[in-house]
Coordinates of C-alpha atoms and ligand atoms in Angstrom, one line a residue:
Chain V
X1 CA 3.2 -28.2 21.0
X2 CA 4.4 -25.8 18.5
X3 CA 2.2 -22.9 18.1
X4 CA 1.5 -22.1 21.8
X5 CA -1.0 -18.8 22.9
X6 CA -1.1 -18.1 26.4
X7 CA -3.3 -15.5 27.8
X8 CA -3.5 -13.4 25.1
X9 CA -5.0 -10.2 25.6
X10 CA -5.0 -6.9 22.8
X11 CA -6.5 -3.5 24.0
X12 CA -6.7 -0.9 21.5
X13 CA -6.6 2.8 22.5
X14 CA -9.7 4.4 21.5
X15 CA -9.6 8.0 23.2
X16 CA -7.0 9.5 25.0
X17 CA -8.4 6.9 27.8
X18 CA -10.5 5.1 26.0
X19 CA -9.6 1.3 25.9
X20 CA -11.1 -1.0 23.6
X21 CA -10.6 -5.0 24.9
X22 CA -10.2 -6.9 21.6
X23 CA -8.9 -10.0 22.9
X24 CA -9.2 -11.2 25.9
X25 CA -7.3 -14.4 27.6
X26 CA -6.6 -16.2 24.6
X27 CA -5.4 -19.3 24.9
X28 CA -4.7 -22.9 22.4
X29 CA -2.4 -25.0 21.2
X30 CA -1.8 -26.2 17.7
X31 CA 0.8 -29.2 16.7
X32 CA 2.7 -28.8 13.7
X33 CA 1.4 -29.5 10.5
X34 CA -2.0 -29.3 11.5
X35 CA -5.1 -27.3 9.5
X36 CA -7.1 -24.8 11.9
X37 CA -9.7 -22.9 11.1
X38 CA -11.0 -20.4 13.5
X39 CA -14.6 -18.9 12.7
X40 CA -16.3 -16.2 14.6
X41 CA -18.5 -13.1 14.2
X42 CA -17.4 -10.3 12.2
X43 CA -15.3 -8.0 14.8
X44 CA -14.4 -10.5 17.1
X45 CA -11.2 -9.9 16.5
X46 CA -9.9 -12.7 14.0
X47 CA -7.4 -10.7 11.9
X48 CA -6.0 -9.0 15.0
X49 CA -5.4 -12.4 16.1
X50 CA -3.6 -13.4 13.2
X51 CA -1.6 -10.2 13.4
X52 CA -0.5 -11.1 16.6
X53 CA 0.6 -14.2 15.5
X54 CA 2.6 -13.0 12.3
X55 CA 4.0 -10.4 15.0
X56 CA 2.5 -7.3 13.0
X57 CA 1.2 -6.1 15.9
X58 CA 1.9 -6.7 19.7
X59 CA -0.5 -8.6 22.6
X60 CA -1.2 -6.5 25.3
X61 CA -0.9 -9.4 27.7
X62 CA 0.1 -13.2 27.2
X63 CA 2.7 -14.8 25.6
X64 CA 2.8 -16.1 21.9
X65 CA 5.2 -18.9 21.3
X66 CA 6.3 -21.0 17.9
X67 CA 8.6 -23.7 19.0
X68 CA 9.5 -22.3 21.8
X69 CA 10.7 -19.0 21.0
X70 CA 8.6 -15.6 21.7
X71 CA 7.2 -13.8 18.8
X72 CA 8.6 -10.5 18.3
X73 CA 8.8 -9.2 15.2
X74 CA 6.9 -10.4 11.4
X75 CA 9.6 -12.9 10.1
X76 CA 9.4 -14.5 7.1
X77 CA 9.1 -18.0 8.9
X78 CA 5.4 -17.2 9.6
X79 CA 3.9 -15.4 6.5
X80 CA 0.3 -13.7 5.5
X81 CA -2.0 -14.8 3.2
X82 CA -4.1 -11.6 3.4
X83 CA -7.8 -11.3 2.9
X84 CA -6.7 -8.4 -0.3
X85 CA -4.1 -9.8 -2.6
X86 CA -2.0 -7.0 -1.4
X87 CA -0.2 -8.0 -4.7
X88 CA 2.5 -5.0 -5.7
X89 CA 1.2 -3.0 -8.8
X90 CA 4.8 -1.7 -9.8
X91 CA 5.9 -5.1 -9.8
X92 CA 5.1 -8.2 -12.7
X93 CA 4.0 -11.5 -11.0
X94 CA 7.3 -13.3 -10.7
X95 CA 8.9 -10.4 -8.9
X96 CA 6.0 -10.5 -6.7
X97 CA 6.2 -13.5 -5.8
X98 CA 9.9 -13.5 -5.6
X99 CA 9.9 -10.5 -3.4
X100 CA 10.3 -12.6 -0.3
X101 CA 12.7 -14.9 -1.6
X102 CA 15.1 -12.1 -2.7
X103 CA 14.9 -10.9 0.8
X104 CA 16.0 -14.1 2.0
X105 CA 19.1 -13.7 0.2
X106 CA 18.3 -16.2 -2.1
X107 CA 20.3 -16.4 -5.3
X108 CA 18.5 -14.8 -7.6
X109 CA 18.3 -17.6 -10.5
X110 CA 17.5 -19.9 -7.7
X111 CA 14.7 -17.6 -6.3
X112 CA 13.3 -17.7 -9.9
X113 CA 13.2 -21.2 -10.6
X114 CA 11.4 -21.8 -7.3
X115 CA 9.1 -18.6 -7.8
X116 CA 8.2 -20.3 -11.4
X117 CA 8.0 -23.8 -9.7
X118 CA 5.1 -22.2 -7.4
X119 CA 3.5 -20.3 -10.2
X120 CA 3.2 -23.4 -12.2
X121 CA 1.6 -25.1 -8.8
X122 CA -1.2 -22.5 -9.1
X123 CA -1.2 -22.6 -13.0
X124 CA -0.2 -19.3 -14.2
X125 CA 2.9 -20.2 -15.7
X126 CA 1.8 -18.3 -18.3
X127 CA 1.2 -14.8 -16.6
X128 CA 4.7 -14.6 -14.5
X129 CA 6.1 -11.2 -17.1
X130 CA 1.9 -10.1 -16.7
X131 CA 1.2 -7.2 -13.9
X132 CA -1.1 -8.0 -11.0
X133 CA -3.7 -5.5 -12.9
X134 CA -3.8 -7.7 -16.1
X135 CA -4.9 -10.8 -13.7
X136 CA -8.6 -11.6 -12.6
X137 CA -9.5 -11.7 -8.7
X138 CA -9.4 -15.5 -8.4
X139 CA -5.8 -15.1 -10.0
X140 CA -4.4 -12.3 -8.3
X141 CA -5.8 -14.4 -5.3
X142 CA -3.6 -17.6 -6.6
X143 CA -0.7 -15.5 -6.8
X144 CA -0.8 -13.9 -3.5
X145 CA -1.0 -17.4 -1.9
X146 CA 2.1 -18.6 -4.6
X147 CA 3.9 -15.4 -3.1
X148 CA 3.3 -17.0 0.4
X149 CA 3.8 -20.7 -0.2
X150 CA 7.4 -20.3 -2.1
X151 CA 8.5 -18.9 1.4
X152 CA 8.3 -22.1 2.7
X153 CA 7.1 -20.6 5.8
X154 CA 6.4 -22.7 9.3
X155 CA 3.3 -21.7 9.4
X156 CA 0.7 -20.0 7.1
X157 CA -1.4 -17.8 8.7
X158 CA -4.7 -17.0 5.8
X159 CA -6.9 -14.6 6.7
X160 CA -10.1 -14.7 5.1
X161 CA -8.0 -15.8 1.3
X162 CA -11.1 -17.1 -0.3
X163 CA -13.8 -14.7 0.5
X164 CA -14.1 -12.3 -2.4
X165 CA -14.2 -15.6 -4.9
X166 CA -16.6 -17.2 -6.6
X167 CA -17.6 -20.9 -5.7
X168 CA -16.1 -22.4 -8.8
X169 CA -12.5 -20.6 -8.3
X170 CA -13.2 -21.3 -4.4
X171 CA -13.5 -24.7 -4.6
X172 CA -9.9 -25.1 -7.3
X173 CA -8.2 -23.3 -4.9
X174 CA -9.5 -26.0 -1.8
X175 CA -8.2 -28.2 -3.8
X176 CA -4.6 -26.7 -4.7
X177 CA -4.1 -25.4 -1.0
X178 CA -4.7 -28.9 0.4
X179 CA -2.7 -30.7 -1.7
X180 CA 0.1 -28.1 -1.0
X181 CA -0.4 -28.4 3.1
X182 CA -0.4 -32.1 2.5
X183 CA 3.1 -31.7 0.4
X184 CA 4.8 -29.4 2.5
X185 CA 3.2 -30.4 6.0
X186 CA 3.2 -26.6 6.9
X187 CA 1.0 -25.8 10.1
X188 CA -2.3 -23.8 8.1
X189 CA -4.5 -20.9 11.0
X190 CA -7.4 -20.5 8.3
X191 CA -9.6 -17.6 9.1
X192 CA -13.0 -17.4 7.2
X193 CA -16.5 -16.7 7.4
X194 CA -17.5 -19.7 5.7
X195 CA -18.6 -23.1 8.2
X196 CA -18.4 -25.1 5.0
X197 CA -15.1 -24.5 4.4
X198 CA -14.0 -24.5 7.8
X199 CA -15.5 -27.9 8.3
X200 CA -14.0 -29.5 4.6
X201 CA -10.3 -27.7 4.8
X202 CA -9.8 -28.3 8.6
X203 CA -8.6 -30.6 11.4
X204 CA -9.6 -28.4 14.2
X205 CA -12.0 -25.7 14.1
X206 CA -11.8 -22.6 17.0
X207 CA -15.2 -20.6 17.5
X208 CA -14.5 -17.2 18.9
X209 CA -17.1 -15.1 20.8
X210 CA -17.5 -11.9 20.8
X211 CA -16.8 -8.6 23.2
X212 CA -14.2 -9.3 23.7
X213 CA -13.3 -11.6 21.6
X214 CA -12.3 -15.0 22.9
X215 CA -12.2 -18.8 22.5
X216 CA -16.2 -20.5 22.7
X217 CA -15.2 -23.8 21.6
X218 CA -13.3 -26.3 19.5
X219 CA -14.5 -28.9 17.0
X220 CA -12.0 -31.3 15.9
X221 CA -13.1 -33.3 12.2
X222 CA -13.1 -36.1 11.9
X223 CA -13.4 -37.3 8.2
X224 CA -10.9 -37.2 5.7
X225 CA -11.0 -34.1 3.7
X226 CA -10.9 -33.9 -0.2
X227 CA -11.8 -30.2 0.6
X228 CA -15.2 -30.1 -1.4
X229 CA -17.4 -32.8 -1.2
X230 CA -19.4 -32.4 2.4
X231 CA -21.0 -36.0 4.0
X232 CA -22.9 -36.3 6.5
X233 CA -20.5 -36.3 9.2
X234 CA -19.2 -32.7 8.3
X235 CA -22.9 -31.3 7.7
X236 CA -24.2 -32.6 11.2
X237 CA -21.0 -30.5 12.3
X238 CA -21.7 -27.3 10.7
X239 CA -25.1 -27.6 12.3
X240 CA -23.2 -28.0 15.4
X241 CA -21.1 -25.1 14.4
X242 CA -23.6 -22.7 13.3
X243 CA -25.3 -23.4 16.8
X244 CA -22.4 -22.0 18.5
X245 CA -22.5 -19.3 16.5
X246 CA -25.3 -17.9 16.5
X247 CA -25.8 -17.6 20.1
X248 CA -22.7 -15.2 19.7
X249 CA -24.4 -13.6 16.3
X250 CA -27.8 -12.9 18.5
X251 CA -25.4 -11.3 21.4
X252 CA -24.3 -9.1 18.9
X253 CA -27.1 -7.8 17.1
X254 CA -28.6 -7.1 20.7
X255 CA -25.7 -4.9 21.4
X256 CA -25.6 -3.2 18.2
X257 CA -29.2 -3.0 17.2
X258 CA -30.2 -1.7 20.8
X259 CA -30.0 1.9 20.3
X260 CA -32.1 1.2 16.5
X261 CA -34.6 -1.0 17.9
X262 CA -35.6 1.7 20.7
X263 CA -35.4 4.4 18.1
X264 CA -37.5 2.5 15.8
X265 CA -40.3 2.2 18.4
X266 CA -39.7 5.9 19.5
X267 CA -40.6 6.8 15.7
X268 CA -43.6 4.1 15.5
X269 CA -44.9 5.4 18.7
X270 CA -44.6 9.5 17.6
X271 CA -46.5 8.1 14.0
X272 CA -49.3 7.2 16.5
X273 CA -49.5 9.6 18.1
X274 CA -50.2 11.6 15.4
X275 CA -52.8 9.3 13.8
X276 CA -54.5 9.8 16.8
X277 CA -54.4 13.5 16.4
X278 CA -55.7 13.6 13.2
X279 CA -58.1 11.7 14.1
X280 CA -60.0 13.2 17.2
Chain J
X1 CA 10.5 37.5 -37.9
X2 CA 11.1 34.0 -39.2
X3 CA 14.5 35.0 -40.6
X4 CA 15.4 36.8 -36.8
X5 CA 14.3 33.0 -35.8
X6 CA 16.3 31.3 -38.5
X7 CA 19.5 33.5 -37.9
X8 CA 19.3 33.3 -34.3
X9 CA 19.1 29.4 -34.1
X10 CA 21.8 29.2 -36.9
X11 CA 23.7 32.3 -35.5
X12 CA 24.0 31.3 -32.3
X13 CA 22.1 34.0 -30.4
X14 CA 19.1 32.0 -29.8
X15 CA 20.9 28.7 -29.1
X16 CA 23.5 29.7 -26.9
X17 CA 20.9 31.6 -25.0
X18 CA 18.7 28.4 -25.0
X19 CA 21.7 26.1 -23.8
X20 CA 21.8 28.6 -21.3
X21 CA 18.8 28.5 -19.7
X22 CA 18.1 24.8 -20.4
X23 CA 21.8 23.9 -18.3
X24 CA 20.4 26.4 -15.4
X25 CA 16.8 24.9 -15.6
X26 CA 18.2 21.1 -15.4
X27 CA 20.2 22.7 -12.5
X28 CA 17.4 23.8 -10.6
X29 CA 14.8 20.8 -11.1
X30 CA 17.8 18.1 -10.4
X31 CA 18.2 20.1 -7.1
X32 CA 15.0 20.7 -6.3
X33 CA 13.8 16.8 -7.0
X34 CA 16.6 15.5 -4.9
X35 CA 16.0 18.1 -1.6
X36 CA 11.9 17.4 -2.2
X37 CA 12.5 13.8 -2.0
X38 CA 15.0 14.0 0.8
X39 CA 12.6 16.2 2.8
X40 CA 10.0 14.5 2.1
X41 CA 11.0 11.6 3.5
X42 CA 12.2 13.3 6.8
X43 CA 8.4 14.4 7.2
X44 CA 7.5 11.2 6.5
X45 CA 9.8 9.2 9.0
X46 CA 9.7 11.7 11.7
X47 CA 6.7 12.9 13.4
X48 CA 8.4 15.7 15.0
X49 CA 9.7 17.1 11.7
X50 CA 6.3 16.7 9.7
X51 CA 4.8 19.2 13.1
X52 CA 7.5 22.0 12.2
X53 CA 9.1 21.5 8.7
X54 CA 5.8 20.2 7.6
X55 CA 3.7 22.7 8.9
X56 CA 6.2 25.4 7.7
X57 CA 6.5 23.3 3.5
X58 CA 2.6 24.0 3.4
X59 CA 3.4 28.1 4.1
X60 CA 6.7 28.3 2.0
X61 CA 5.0 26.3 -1.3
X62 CA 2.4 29.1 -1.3
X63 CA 4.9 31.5 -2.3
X64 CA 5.9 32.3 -6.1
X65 CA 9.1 31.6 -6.7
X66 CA 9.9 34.9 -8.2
X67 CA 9.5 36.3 -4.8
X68 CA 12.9 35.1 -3.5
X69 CA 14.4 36.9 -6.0
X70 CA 14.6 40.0 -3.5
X71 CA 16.2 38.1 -0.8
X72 CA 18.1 36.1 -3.1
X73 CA 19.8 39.0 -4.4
X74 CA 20.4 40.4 -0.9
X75 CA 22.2 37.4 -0.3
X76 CA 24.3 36.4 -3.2
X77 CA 24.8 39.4 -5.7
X78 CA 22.7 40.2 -8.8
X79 CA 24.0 37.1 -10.7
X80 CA 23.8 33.0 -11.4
X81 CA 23.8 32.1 -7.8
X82 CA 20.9 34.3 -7.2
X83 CA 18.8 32.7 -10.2
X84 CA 19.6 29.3 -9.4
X85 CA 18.5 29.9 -6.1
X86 CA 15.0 31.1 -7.7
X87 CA 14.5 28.3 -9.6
X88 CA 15.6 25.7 -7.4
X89 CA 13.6 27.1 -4.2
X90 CA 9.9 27.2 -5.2
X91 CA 10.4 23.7 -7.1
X92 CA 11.7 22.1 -3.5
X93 CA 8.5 23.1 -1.7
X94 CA 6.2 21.4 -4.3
X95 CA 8.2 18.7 -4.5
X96 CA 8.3 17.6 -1.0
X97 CA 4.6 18.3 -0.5
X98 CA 4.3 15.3 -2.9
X99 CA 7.2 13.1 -2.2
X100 CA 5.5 13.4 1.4
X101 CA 1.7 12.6 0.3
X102 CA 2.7 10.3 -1.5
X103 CA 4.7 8.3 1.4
X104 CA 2.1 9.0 3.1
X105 CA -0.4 7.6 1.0
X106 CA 1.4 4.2 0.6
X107 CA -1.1 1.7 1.8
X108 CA -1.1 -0.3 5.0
X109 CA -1.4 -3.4 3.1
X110 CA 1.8 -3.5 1.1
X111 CA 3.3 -2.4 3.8
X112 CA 2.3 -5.1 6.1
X113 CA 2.6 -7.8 3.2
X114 CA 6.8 -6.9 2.7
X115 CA 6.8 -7.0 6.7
X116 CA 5.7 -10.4 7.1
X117 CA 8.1 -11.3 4.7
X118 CA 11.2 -9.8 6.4
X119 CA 11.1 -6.6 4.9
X120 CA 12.1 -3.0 7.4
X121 CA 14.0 0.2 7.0
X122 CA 15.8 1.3 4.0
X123 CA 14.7 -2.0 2.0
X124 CA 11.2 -1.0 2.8
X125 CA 11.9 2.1 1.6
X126 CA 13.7 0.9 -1.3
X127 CA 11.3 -1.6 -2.4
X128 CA 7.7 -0.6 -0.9
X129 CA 7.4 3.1 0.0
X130 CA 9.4 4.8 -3.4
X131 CA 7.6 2.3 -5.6
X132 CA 3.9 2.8 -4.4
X133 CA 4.5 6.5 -4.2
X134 CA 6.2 6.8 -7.7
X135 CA 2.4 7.9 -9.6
X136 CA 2.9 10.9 -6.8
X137 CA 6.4 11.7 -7.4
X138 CA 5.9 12.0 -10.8
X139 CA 3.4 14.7 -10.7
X140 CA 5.6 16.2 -8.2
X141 CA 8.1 16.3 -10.5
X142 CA 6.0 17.6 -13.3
X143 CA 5.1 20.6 -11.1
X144 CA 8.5 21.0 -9.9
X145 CA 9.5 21.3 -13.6
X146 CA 6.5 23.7 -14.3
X147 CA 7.8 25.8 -11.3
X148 CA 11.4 26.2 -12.0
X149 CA 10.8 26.9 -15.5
X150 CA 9.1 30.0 -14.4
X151 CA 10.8 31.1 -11.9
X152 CA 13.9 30.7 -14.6
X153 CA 12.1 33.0 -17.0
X154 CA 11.4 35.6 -14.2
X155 CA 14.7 35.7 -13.1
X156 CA 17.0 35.8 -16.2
X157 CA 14.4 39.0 -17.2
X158 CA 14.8 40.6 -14.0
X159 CA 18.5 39.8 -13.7
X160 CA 21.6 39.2 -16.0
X161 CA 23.2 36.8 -17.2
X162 CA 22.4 35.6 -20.7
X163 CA 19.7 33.1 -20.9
X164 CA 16.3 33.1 -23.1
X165 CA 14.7 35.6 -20.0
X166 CA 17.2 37.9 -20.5
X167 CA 17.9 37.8 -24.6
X168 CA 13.7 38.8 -24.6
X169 CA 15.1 41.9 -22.2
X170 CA 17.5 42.6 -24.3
X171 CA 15.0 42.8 -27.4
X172 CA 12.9 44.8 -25.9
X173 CA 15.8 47.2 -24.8
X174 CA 16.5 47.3 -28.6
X175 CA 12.9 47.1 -29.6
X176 CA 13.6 44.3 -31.8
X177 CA 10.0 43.0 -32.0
X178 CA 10.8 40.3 -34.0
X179 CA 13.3 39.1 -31.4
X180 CA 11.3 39.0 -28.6
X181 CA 8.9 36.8 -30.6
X182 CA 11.2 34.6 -31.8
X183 CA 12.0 34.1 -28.4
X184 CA 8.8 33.7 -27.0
X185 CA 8.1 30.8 -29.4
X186 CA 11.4 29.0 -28.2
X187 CA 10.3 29.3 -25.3
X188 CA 6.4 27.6 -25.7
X189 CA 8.4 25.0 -27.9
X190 CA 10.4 24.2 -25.1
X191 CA 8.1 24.1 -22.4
X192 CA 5.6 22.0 -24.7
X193 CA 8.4 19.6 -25.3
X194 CA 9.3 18.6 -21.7
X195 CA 5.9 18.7 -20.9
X196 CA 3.9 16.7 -23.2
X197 CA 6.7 15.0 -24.8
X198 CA 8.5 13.5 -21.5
X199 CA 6.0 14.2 -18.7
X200 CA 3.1 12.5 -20.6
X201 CA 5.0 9.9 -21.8
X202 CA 6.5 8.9 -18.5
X203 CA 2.5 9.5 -16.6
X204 CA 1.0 7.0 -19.3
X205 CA 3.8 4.6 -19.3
X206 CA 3.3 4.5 -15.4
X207 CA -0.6 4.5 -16.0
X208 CA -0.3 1.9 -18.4
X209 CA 2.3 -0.5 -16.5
X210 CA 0.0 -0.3 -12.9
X211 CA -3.4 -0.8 -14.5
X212 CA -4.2 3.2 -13.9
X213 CA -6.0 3.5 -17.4
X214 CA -6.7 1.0 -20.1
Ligands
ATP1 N1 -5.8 -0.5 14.8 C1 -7.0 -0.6 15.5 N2 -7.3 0.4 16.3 C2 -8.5 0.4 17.0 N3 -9.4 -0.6 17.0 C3 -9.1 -1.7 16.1 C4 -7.9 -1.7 15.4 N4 -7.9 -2.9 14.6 C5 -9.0 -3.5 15.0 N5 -9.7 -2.8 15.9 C6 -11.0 -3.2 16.5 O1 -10.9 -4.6 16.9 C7 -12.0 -5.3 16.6 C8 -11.7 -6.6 15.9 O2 -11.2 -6.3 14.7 P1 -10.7 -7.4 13.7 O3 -10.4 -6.8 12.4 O4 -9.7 -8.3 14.3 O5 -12.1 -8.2 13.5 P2 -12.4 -9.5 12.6 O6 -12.8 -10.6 13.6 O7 -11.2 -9.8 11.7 O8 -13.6 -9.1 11.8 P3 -14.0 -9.5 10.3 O9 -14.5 -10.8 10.4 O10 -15.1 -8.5 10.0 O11 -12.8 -9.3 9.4 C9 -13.0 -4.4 15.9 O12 -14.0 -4.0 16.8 C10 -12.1 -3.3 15.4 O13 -12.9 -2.1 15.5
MG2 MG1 -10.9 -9.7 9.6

């Protein structure tokens, strides 16, 4: 096993004693190389999952292991694709996406031949003197997940990458980013809203749950993936998917609509009431 | 009054008076950008020092620089010490109010993308926080500028010295009309300079190169 959660559990403090449970008892396994995708309700805690994972941020309880070894600290052996480019404004593309490379202590005319190598991978050759605010979305996008890939990381940890893009630029970058795993064999945790793209990019898919957050199930797919095209084997899974979901989606809007729902009647029943009055 | 202008500039009056105050102003605002920064940054890093210091910049800033110039005096004599002291002072205070903001302000994001990638301490300093905060320290700077070139003008009236401040004194003294003019429009020529001419120039460049404005 290579990336190995153990009881992982992450409290934040709320109030002075006010503890939130984020996660609670996390625990899977995922070999190298593979392509997980985890899905789950917004707030279930995803991201601080991932942050966890990149060592960002520190588990409360449980242990986080990649080959072995604890995670302690970000390192640039497990690197971020974040859900906002996060792409540096001051700096032109190829320094962005050398930025990580430099800090490696990579020569720097070796650092720029790979960065270009990676930029030409993503097909903006053509933009590495331009500044992030002179790309589109879908580009910036591209160049955020060059900036990661030249790392050669270990594992790429993408949280929500594609979201903000349209289907068209969605569906090139599918394409790119398997061909890329399938290259470099680097172990993908893929975190999206998106079944569909769960289903077509993954091996494995994690449903979380929700309050606290924590592991409902696990699909593993079965076809082989071009990453656009679903058949029928991947659309009976989303069904399967979405299933598991939404029992999780209905637990939520209970909780959260609860107090609107009773005010809502509260109002109805005070519009009656007046009706009524009028009336007599 | 254009000849007094002419024969001052070529004279010497006017210039060695304006090389005067332009050497003290660089003085001050080289000082006063380096100690903002450098405070700045302890507010930043430290929590304890942003709940005193910090606290105590927000108090300080509010005061006109000319107002040292009591105190200044007290403590180092009626002479260039006590001016550069002026001018140097009020600029610090505005200059670490937005060296700090500024760090402040730096978001989460880049922060957390050039830690995943190996990046802490003085290189994140270095490479993340000065960078995103340059826009603000810019502005501080501008201000810090606009500061010590009044508190210059204060001072070199009020004290001695030489310097334009004080050649417009010594007009007066003489009531040379034409003197004190001539002066005054050095003066608005300079301060037009540095600020359109460099401050501008270096805002829109920044503007332009980050995406700010099209
Ligand atoms: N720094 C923090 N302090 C306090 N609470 C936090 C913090 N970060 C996250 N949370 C809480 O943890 C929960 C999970 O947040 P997280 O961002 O991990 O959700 P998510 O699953 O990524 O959601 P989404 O799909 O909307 O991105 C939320 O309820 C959020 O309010
Ligand atoms: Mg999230």
């Amino acid at each position: 096993m290579y990336l190995t959660l153990k009881g992982v559990e992450k409290s934040f403090q709320h109030n002075t004693n006010d503890k939130l449970k984020v996660l609670d008892d996390i625990s899977f396994d995922i070999e190298k190389g593979q392509f997980v995708s985890i899905v789950g309700p917004s707030g279930c805690g995803k991201s601080t999952l991932l942050y966890l994972i990149s060592g960002l941020d520190k588990a409360t309880k449980g242990k986080i292991e990649v080959a072995g070894e604890p995670v302690n600290n970000p390192g640039p052996d497990r690197v971020v694709v974040f859900q906002e480019d996060g792409l540096f404004p001051w700096a032109t593309v190829l320094d962005n996406v050398m930025y990580g490379l430099l800090l490696k202590k990579t020569p720097k005319k070796e650092a720029e031949q790979k960065a270009k190598e990676m930029l030409k991978l993503v097909h903006l050759s053509n933009y590495a003197g331009a500044y992030p605010h002179q790309l589109s979305g879908g580009m910036k996008h591209r160049v955020s997940i060059a900036r990661a890939l030249v790392m050669d990381p270990d594992i790429l940890l993408m949280d929500e990458p594609f979201a903000a893009l349209d289907e068209q630029t969605r569906m090139t970058l599918h394409h790119e980013l398997l061909e890329i795993w399938r290259r470099t064999k680097v172990t993908v945790l893929f975190v999206t809203h998106n079944i569909r793209e769960a289903v077509l990019l993954s091996q494995k898919v994690i449903v979380m749950g929700t309050r606290p957050g924590k592991i409902k199930t696990a699909f593993t797919v079965q076809t082989t993936q071009d990453g656009v095209t679903p058949d029928s084997i991947t659309l009976d899974l989303e069904q399967k998917i979405l299933a598991a979901l939404e029992e999780e989606m209905e637990k939520v809007l209970r909780e959260e609509l609860g107090d609107d729902y009773s005010f809502k009647t509260g109002s109805v029943h005070r519009d009656s009431s007046g009706d009524m009055g009028s009336g007599i | 009054m254009l000849e007094t202008l002419f024969t001052g500039i070529t004279g010497g009056q006017i210039t060695e008076a304006m090389f005067r105050s332009i050497g003290r102003l660089l003085f001050g605002f080289i000082i006063a950008s380096t100690l903002g920064l450098f405070l700045g940054y302890l507010i930043w890093r430290f929590k304890i020092v942003d709940e005193t210091l910090g606290f105590l910049v927000v108090a300080l800033q509010s005061i006109p620089s000319i107002v040292w110039l009591p105190l200044a005096i007290v403590w180092f004599g009626l002479g260039e010490t006590a001016i550069l002291f002026v001018v140097t002072i009020g600029a610090t205070w505005t200059m670490t109010m937005n060296t700090t903001s500024g760090f402040k302000n730096v978001p989460t994001l880049y922060q957390r993308v050039a830690k995943t990638f190996g990046s802490s301490g003085f290189h994140l300093l270095r490479t993340v926080i000065i960078p995103a905060s340059v826009p603000q320290i810019i502005s501080g700077m501008r201000l810090a500028w606009a500061f010590s070139w009044r508190a210059l003008m204060a001072g070199e009236l009020l004290g001695a010295g030489g310097g334009l401040g004080h050649l417009l004194e010594t007009g007066r003294s003489l009531g040379q009309m034409d003197l004190v003019i001539s002066v005054m429009i050095i003066i608005a020529i300079i301060g037009t300079i540095i600020d359109n001419v460099v401050f501008t120039k270096l805002d829109r460049s920044i503007q332009k190169k980050w995406g700010l404005s099209s």
